[in-house]
Short mmCIF file of C-alpha atoms and ligand atoms in Angstrom, two decimals:
data_model
loop_
_atom_site.label_atom_id
_atom_site.label_comp_id
_atom_site.label_asym_id
_atom_site.label_seq_id
_atom_site.Cartn_x
_atom_site.Cartn_y
_atom_site.Cartn_z
CA UNK A 1 16.23 -19.16 8.66
CA UNK A 2 12.41 -18.66 8.04
CA UNK A 3 10.95 -21.28 5.66
CA UNK A 4 9.04 -19.19 3.23
CA UNK A 5 6.63 -20.18 0.44
CA UNK A 6 5.75 -17.80 -2.49
CA UNK A 7 2.38 -18.50 -4.46
CA UNK A 8 1.63 -16.69 -7.71
CA UNK A 9 4.67 -16.34 -10.00
CA UNK A 10 3.08 -13.77 -12.58
CA UNK A 11 4.66 -10.28 -12.99
CA UNK A 12 5.00 -9.45 -9.23
CA UNK A 13 5.53 -12.83 -7.54
CA UNK A 14 9.05 -13.28 -8.99
CA UNK A 15 9.96 -10.19 -7.00
CA UNK A 16 8.78 -11.32 -3.96
CA UNK A 17 10.52 -14.71 -4.56
CA UNK A 18 13.97 -13.06 -5.25
CA UNK A 19 13.70 -11.33 -2.14
CA UNK A 20 12.75 -13.96 0.14
CA UNK A 21 15.35 -16.51 -1.54
CA UNK A 22 18.17 -13.53 -0.29
CA UNK A 23 16.44 -12.83 3.05
CA UNK A 24 15.34 -16.42 4.14
CA UNK A 25 14.83 -19.74 3.00
CA UNK A 26 12.72 -20.04 0.09
CA UNK A 27 11.00 -23.48 0.64
CA UNK A 28 8.42 -23.58 -1.88
CA UNK A 29 7.19 -21.80 -5.19
CA UNK A 30 3.77 -22.31 -6.38
CA UNK A 31 1.71 -21.48 -9.30
CA UNK A 32 -1.70 -22.69 -10.58
CA UNK A 33 -0.14 -22.79 -14.13
CA UNK A 34 2.58 -25.28 -14.98
CA UNK A 35 3.91 -22.98 -17.63
CA UNK A 36 4.36 -20.05 -15.40
CA UNK A 37 5.94 -22.27 -13.03
CA UNK A 38 8.39 -23.98 -15.33
CA UNK A 39 11.17 -21.15 -15.49
CA UNK A 40 11.25 -20.73 -11.91
CA UNK A 41 12.00 -24.34 -11.15
CA UNK A 42 15.09 -23.69 -13.11
CA UNK A 43 15.75 -20.19 -11.13
CA UNK A 44 15.08 -21.78 -7.84
CA UNK A 45 16.13 -25.36 -7.93
CA UNK A 46 16.42 -25.64 -4.03
CA UNK A 47 12.90 -25.00 -3.56
CA UNK A 48 10.10 -27.48 -4.08
CA UNK A 49 7.65 -26.45 -6.92
CA UNK A 50 3.92 -27.23 -6.95
CA UNK A 51 0.90 -26.18 -8.80
CA UNK A 52 -1.24 -27.09 -5.93
CA UNK A 53 -1.31 -24.48 -2.88
CA UNK A 54 -2.57 -27.15 -0.40
CA UNK A 55 0.46 -29.49 -1.06
CA UNK A 56 2.78 -26.66 0.16
CA UNK A 57 0.44 -25.84 3.07
CA UNK A 58 0.84 -29.65 4.18
CA UNK A 59 4.39 -29.09 4.82
CA UNK A 60 4.79 -28.83 8.50
CA UNK A 61 8.22 -27.34 8.51
CA UNK A 62 7.00 -24.37 6.37
CA UNK A 63 6.54 -21.33 8.59
CA UNK A 64 5.45 -18.33 6.08
CA UNK A 65 3.34 -18.11 2.74
CA UNK A 66 3.56 -15.03 0.57
CA UNK A 67 0.52 -14.74 -1.62
CA UNK A 68 0.92 -12.67 -5.06
CA UNK A 69 -2.04 -14.36 -6.89
CA UNK A 70 -5.02 -12.27 -8.31
CA UNK A 71 -6.84 -10.02 -6.00
CA UNK A 72 -10.22 -12.06 -6.00
CA UNK A 73 -8.19 -15.26 -4.92
CA UNK A 74 -6.41 -13.48 -1.75
CA UNK A 75 -9.05 -14.04 0.86
CA UNK A 76 -9.47 -17.79 0.30
CA UNK A 77 -5.87 -18.54 -0.01
CA UNK A 78 -4.84 -16.21 2.97
CA UNK A 79 -7.62 -18.01 5.01
CA UNK A 80 -6.33 -21.37 4.15
CA UNK A 81 -2.83 -20.51 4.96
CA UNK A 82 -3.65 -19.01 8.32
CA UNK A 83 -5.97 -22.22 9.20
CA UNK A 84 -2.77 -24.29 8.30
CA UNK A 85 -0.85 -22.18 10.94
CA UNK A 86 1.25 -20.31 8.37
CA UNK A 87 2.07 -16.78 8.72
CA UNK A 88 0.96 -14.75 5.90
CA UNK A 89 2.15 -11.76 3.61
CA UNK A 90 -0.76 -11.44 0.93
CA UNK A 91 -0.62 -8.88 -1.72
CA UNK A 92 -2.87 -5.86 -1.49
CA UNK A 93 -5.88 -5.92 -0.96
CA UNK A 94 -5.94 -9.03 1.18
CA UNK A 95 -9.68 -9.26 0.85
CA UNK A 96 -12.28 -7.22 -1.29
CA UNK A 97 -15.04 -7.02 1.58
CA UNK A 98 -14.37 -5.47 5.25
CA UNK A 99 -16.40 -8.52 6.66
CA UNK A 100 -13.72 -11.00 4.90
CA UNK A 101 -10.69 -8.94 5.95
CA UNK A 102 -12.11 -8.84 9.50
CA UNK A 103 -12.36 -12.46 9.54
CA UNK A 104 -8.79 -12.88 8.48
CA UNK A 105 -7.69 -10.50 10.98
CA UNK A 106 -9.51 -12.39 13.73
CA UNK A 107 -8.15 -15.80 12.46
CA UNK A 108 -4.58 -14.33 12.74
CA UNK A 109 -5.05 -12.95 16.12
CA UNK A 110 -6.47 -16.13 17.58
CA UNK A 111 -3.51 -18.04 16.31
CA UNK A 112 -0.95 -15.43 16.89
CA UNK A 113 0.19 -15.57 13.35
CA UNK A 114 1.39 -12.49 11.00
CA UNK A 115 -1.18 -11.28 8.60
CA UNK A 116 0.38 -8.50 6.73
CA UNK A 117 -0.77 -6.77 3.82
CA UNK A 118 1.86 -6.01 0.99
CA UNK A 119 1.37 -2.06 1.15
CA UNK A 120 4.51 -1.62 -0.55
CA UNK A 121 4.36 2.22 -0.76
CA UNK A 122 4.74 2.43 3.19
CA UNK A 123 8.16 1.10 2.85
CA UNK A 124 9.32 3.83 0.22
CA UNK A 125 11.94 6.02 2.03
CA UNK A 126 10.15 8.98 0.82
CA UNK A 127 6.97 8.11 2.61
CA UNK A 128 8.97 7.16 5.69
CA UNK A 129 10.52 10.64 5.51
CA UNK A 130 6.96 12.15 5.40
CA UNK A 131 5.93 10.18 8.46
CA UNK A 132 9.14 11.37 10.00
CA UNK A 133 8.28 14.95 9.39
CA UNK A 134 4.60 14.88 10.48
CA UNK A 135 5.52 12.76 13.83
CA UNK A 136 8.46 14.89 14.59
CA UNK A 137 6.22 18.15 14.24
CA UNK A 138 8.18 19.60 11.53
CA UNK A 139 5.39 20.75 9.40
CA UNK A 140 3.18 21.86 12.36
CA UNK A 141 -0.40 20.61 12.91
CA UNK A 142 -1.42 18.67 9.60
CA UNK A 143 -4.41 20.13 8.00
CA UNK A 144 -4.88 18.16 4.90
CA UNK A 145 -3.32 15.48 2.76
CA UNK A 146 -3.98 14.83 -1.00
CA UNK A 147 -2.85 12.17 -3.59
CA UNK A 148 -2.52 12.49 -7.28
CA UNK A 149 -2.25 8.96 -9.06
CA UNK A 150 -2.89 9.63 -12.90
CA UNK A 151 -1.62 8.42 -15.92
CA UNK A 152 -2.81 7.49 -19.36
CA UNK A 153 -3.45 3.75 -19.10
CA UNK A 154 -2.96 0.97 -17.92
CA UNK A 155 -6.66 0.47 -18.46
CA UNK A 156 -7.72 -2.70 -16.46
CA UNK A 157 -10.68 -4.57 -17.04
CA UNK A 158 -11.44 -6.21 -13.78
CA UNK A 159 -10.34 -3.45 -11.06
CA UNK A 160 -11.42 0.10 -11.10
CA UNK A 161 -9.22 2.98 -10.51
CA UNK A 162 -9.96 3.28 -6.85
CA UNK A 163 -8.82 -0.53 -6.21
CA UNK A 164 -6.00 -0.65 -8.31
CA UNK A 165 -4.53 2.76 -8.02
CA UNK A 166 -6.49 4.09 -4.61
CA UNK A 167 -5.14 1.32 -2.21
CA UNK A 168 -1.50 2.62 -2.47
CA UNK A 169 -2.51 6.43 -1.54
CA UNK A 170 -5.28 5.19 0.92
CA UNK A 171 -2.66 2.82 2.87
CA UNK A 172 -0.27 5.80 2.90
CA UNK A 173 -2.73 8.45 4.13
CA UNK A 174 -4.03 6.21 6.74
CA UNK A 175 -0.60 5.43 7.78
CA UNK A 176 0.57 9.10 7.85
CA UNK A 177 -2.51 10.54 9.78
CA UNK A 178 -2.90 7.36 11.99
CA UNK A 179 -6.71 7.71 12.13
CA UNK A 180 -9.74 6.19 10.76
CA UNK A 181 -11.84 8.36 8.49
CA UNK A 182 -15.47 9.14 9.71
CA UNK A 183 -16.33 10.27 6.21
CA UNK A 184 -15.04 8.49 3.07
CA UNK A 185 -17.08 9.58 -0.02
CA UNK A 186 -16.18 9.03 -3.87
CA UNK A 187 -17.39 10.26 -7.07
CA UNK A 188 -16.32 8.79 -10.42
CA UNK A 189 -17.15 7.66 -13.94
CA UNK A 190 -16.65 4.47 -16.07
CA UNK A 191 -16.09 6.16 -19.54
CA UNK A 192 -14.50 3.18 -21.22
CA UNK A 193 -16.05 -0.03 -19.50
CA UNK A 194 -19.30 -0.46 -17.99
CA UNK A 195 -18.90 -0.71 -14.22
CA UNK A 196 -15.12 0.06 -14.14
CA UNK A 197 -14.48 3.61 -12.99
CA UNK A 198 -11.40 4.92 -14.71
CA UNK A 199 -11.62 8.32 -13.09
CA UNK A 200 -12.38 8.57 -9.43
CA UNK A 201 -12.34 11.50 -6.86
CA UNK A 202 -12.10 10.75 -3.08
CA UNK A 203 -12.84 12.70 -0.17
CA UNK A 204 -11.90 11.78 3.48
CA UNK A 205 -12.41 13.59 6.67
CA UNK A 206 -10.92 12.44 9.91
CA UNK A 207 -12.16 12.71 13.59
CA UNK A 208 -9.32 15.37 14.23
CA UNK A 209 -10.90 17.67 11.47
CA UNK A 210 -8.07 16.83 9.06
CA UNK A 211 -9.24 15.91 5.61
CA UNK A 212 -7.63 14.12 2.51
CA UNK A 213 -8.29 13.84 -1.03
CA UNK A 214 -7.30 11.31 -3.86
CA UNK A 215 -7.46 11.96 -7.65
CA UNK A 216 -7.20 8.42 -9.36
CA UNK A 217 -7.13 8.01 -13.17
CA UNK A 218 -5.89 6.27 -16.05
CA UNK A 219 -7.35 8.88 -18.25
CA UNK A 220 -5.05 11.67 -17.94
CA UNK A 221 -2.32 13.55 -19.88
CA UNK A 222 -0.08 13.47 -16.62
CA UNK A 223 1.90 10.81 -15.11
CA UNK A 224 1.58 11.75 -11.30
CA UNK A 225 2.64 9.90 -8.51
CA UNK A 226 2.53 12.56 -5.96
CA UNK A 227 1.37 13.10 -2.26
CA UNK A 228 1.12 16.63 -0.89
CA UNK A 229 0.78 17.25 3.04
CA UNK A 230 -0.14 20.67 4.09
CA UNK A 231 0.96 21.62 7.82
CA UNK A 232 0.21 24.78 9.62
CA UNK A 233 4.05 25.56 9.68
CA UNK A 234 5.34 23.93 6.39
CA UNK A 235 4.29 21.72 3.56
CA UNK A 236 5.77 18.67 2.14
CA UNK A 237 5.58 16.96 -1.18
CA UNK A 238 6.58 13.25 -1.95
CA UNK A 239 6.86 12.88 -5.76
CA UNK A 240 7.84 9.42 -7.00
CA UNK A 241 8.34 10.50 -10.29
CA UNK A 242 11.17 12.56 -9.32
CA UNK A 243 14.59 10.83 -9.36
CA UNK A 244 16.45 13.41 -7.15
CA UNK A 245 13.97 15.33 -5.13
CA UNK A 246 11.70 12.58 -4.07
CA UNK A 247 10.69 14.81 -1.11
CA UNK A 248 10.48 18.57 -0.99
CA UNK A 249 9.91 20.71 2.02
CA UNK A 250 8.26 24.26 1.65
CA UNK A 251 8.80 26.40 4.54
CA UNK A 252 5.55 28.20 3.55
CA UNK A 253 2.32 28.98 5.77
CA UNK A 254 -0.23 31.30 6.38
CA UNK A 255 0.89 33.96 8.90
CA UNK A 256 -0.35 36.57 11.15
CA UNK A 257 1.84 39.46 11.76
CA UNK A 258 1.78 40.77 15.23
CA UNK A 259 1.94 44.46 14.48
CA UNK A 260 -1.32 44.40 12.23
CA UNK A 261 -4.82 43.99 12.98
CA UNK A 262 -4.76 40.19 12.71
CA UNK A 263 -5.35 39.65 9.08
CA UNK A 264 -3.88 36.64 7.51
CA UNK A 265 -0.62 36.86 5.09
CA UNK A 266 1.50 34.28 3.78
CA UNK A 267 5.19 33.48 4.57
CA UNK A 268 7.40 32.05 2.07
CA UNK A 269 10.63 30.78 3.07
CA UNK A 270 13.47 28.19 2.16
CA UNK A 271 12.57 25.26 0.02
CA UNK A 272 14.55 21.96 1.45
CA UNK A 273 15.36 18.87 -0.51
CA UNK A 274 16.41 16.26 1.99
CA UNK A 275 18.53 13.07 0.84
CA UNK A 276 16.25 10.11 0.45
CA UNK A 277 17.85 6.54 0.68
CA UNK A 278 17.67 4.55 -2.38
CA UNK A 279 16.86 1.18 -0.67
CA UNK A 280 14.38 -1.13 -2.41
CA UNK A 281 10.86 -0.78 -0.89
CA UNK A 282 10.13 -4.34 -1.31
CA UNK A 283 13.20 -5.72 0.12
CA UNK A 284 12.18 -3.23 3.25
CA UNK A 285 8.83 -4.70 3.25
CA UNK A 286 10.04 -8.34 3.19
CA UNK A 287 12.62 -7.56 5.91
CA UNK A 288 9.71 -6.23 8.06
CA UNK A 289 7.55 -9.52 7.57
CA UNK A 290 10.45 -11.65 8.67
CA UNK A 291 11.03 -9.60 11.91
CA UNK A 292 7.31 -9.71 12.71
CA UNK A 293 7.59 -13.68 11.95
CA UNK A 294 10.84 -13.73 14.24
CA UNK A 295 8.60 -12.15 16.98
CA UNK A 296 10.19 -8.60 16.65
CA UNK A 297 7.44 -5.71 16.40
CA UNK A 298 3.52 -5.74 17.03
CA UNK A 299 2.43 -8.52 14.56
CA UNK A 300 -1.39 -7.55 14.94
CA UNK A 301 -0.90 -4.02 14.16
CA UNK A 302 -0.15 -4.60 10.47
CA UNK A 303 -3.22 -6.75 10.20
CA UNK A 304 -5.60 -4.03 11.65
CA UNK A 305 -3.93 -1.29 9.73
CA UNK A 306 -4.77 -3.55 6.62
CA UNK A 307 -8.30 -3.87 7.73
CA UNK A 308 -8.74 -0.10 8.06
CA UNK A 309 -7.63 -0.10 4.48
CA UNK A 310 -10.02 -2.52 3.24
CA UNK A 311 -12.78 -0.91 5.22
CA UNK A 312 -12.26 2.50 3.82
CA UNK A 313 -11.90 1.07 0.24
CA UNK A 314 -15.30 -0.68 0.82
CA UNK A 315 -16.92 2.57 2.20
CA UNK A 316 -15.51 4.52 -0.87
CA UNK A 317 -16.97 1.76 -3.13
CA UNK A 318 -20.45 1.99 -1.63
CA UNK A 319 -20.22 5.86 -2.14
CA UNK A 320 -19.07 5.51 -5.72
CA UNK A 321 -21.84 3.15 -6.63
CA UNK A 322 -24.52 5.25 -4.94
CA UNK A 323 -23.47 8.26 -7.27
N1 NAD B 1 2.83 -4.08 -4.52
C1 NAD B 1 2.85 -3.70 -5.80
O1 NAD B 1 3.49 -2.62 -6.08
C2 NAD B 1 2.35 -4.59 -6.79
C3 NAD B 1 2.59 -4.58 -8.10
C4 NAD B 1 2.01 -5.32 -9.00
C5 NAD B 1 1.15 -6.27 -8.55
N2 NAD B 1 0.77 -6.37 -7.15
C6 NAD B 1 -0.16 -7.42 -6.76
O2 NAD B 1 0.16 -8.72 -6.91
C7 NAD B 1 -0.79 -9.57 -7.08
C8 NAD B 1 -0.47 -10.32 -8.34
O3 NAD B 1 -0.23 -9.39 -9.36
P1 NAD B 1 0.26 -9.72 -10.69
O4 NAD B 1 0.12 -8.49 -11.67
O5 NAD B 1 1.52 -10.74 -10.71
O6 NAD B 1 -0.85 -10.94 -11.44
P2 NAD B 1 -0.42 -12.06 -12.58
O7 NAD B 1 -2.03 -12.25 -12.96
O8 NAD B 1 0.57 -11.71 -13.56
O9 NAD B 1 -0.01 -13.28 -11.74
C9 NAD B 1 -0.61 -13.95 -10.86
C10 NAD B 1 -0.32 -15.25 -10.87
O10 NAD B 1 -1.04 -16.34 -9.75
C11 NAD B 1 -1.16 -17.46 -10.43
N3 NAD B 1 -2.50 -18.18 -9.57
C12 NAD B 1 -3.76 -17.70 -9.70
N4 NAD B 1 -4.37 -18.49 -8.95
C13 NAD B 1 -3.65 -19.05 -8.29
C14 NAD B 1 -3.72 -20.16 -7.13
N5 NAD B 1 -4.77 -20.22 -6.63
N6 NAD B 1 -2.76 -20.84 -6.72
C15 NAD B 1 -1.37 -20.54 -7.25
N7 NAD B 1 -1.21 -19.67 -8.37
C16 NAD B 1 -2.25 -18.98 -8.83
C17 NAD B 1 -1.58 -17.30 -11.81
O11 NAD B 1 -1.31 -18.51 -12.68
C18 NAD B 1 -0.44 -16.15 -12.12
O12 NAD B 1 0.77 -16.72 -12.54
C19 NAD B 1 -2.13 -8.95 -7.27
O13 NAD B 1 -2.57 -8.77 -5.94
C20 NAD B 1 -1.47 -7.37 -7.47
O14 NAD B 1 -2.29 -6.47 -6.96
C21 NAD B 1 1.36 -5.50 -6.31
#
C-alpha cells in the first residue's frame, strides 16, 4: 500500500486524510498548528503526527505527500516534497505564477514523479459525462462553453473571485476543450476590498475558433454552479445545484431546411436527462492519484494540464489588472 502523508488539516485537508486513510496507508499527518493537529492525532492514531513538514519528508519510506495548506505556501512545499523524491498531490492552484508552476512540472518530469493539482471538479461524474458527450461527437462541433459560478458570499480577503472561483471552471473548460487558449482576457471590479476583485468576467478564445466565458462573483442574488456547452447539433448543461438533473442534454440547434433558400431556422427536439453516478469526486481524485503513483496512466499529463490552468489564470490576472 502506498505510504501517504497529508499536510494542512484545516477545512479541506481532513477530507483528503479520510480518503487516503481508506485507500492507502496514511503514514503521516502534518499541520503547522499544534492545536489544529491535536484532534487528528486521536482520529488517525496509526499515523505519525508532526508540526514540521521537513520531518515527514525525511522519512525515506514515505512515497507521496498531499498538500492542503493555504495557496501561497503550495509552491514552496510542493518543491520541497518533489526535491525529497516524493510524489505530490497539491491543492489547486499548485503555484501562483506560471514560471513557478513550470519549475514544479520540470522537477517532477526530471525525477519521474507525479505532480497532480487537486482539480476536484474534473472528477465530478457530471463533468465526466460532458467530456464523454463532447469526445463522442454527441453534441456535434463544440462552438462555445460558458461557466456561471456566482453566489452572495463567501467574501474572501486574500484571493479574488478569479483565483478562488475561476480555477474550478477554468480547469474544466480546458479539460473539455483540450486546447490552450490563444486569447485570455478578463474585466472585473473590487467593490468590497481594494485589490480583491469580487465580480469578474472572463473571455477565452482557442486556436480551433471555440470561445468560452466565465462569470465569477460573490456579489450575486443567484447561487449558480453551472457550465453550458453549445454544440452545432445539441447543447448540454451541467448544473451542480441540481440534485437529480446534474446534466441536461437539449436536442436543439440551428438548422437549414433543404427545401427553403438556405435561411437559418431552429430545431427543438427532446430534452434528455442521463443518470449521473453519485460517487464522491474527491475519492475518485484520490484513486486517480494513487493509480498514477502506482505507474498506471500518464503521470506527466496531469502536471502539464495543471500548468495550462496556472498560465491561463496568470494571463487573465494580467488582463484584469490592466483594466
Ligand atoms: N478542491 C476543493 O474543492 C477545495 C475546497 C476547499 C479548499 N481547497 C483548497 O485546500 C487548501 C486549504 O484550504 P482550507 O480551506 O482547508 O484552508 P485552512 O486555512 O482551513 O487550512 C490550512 C491548514 O494548513 C496549515 N498550514 C499552513 N501552513 C502550513 C505548513 N507550512 N505546513 C503544515 N501546515 C500548514 C494551517 O495551520 C491550517 O490548519 C487551499 O489550497 C484551498 O484552495 C480545495
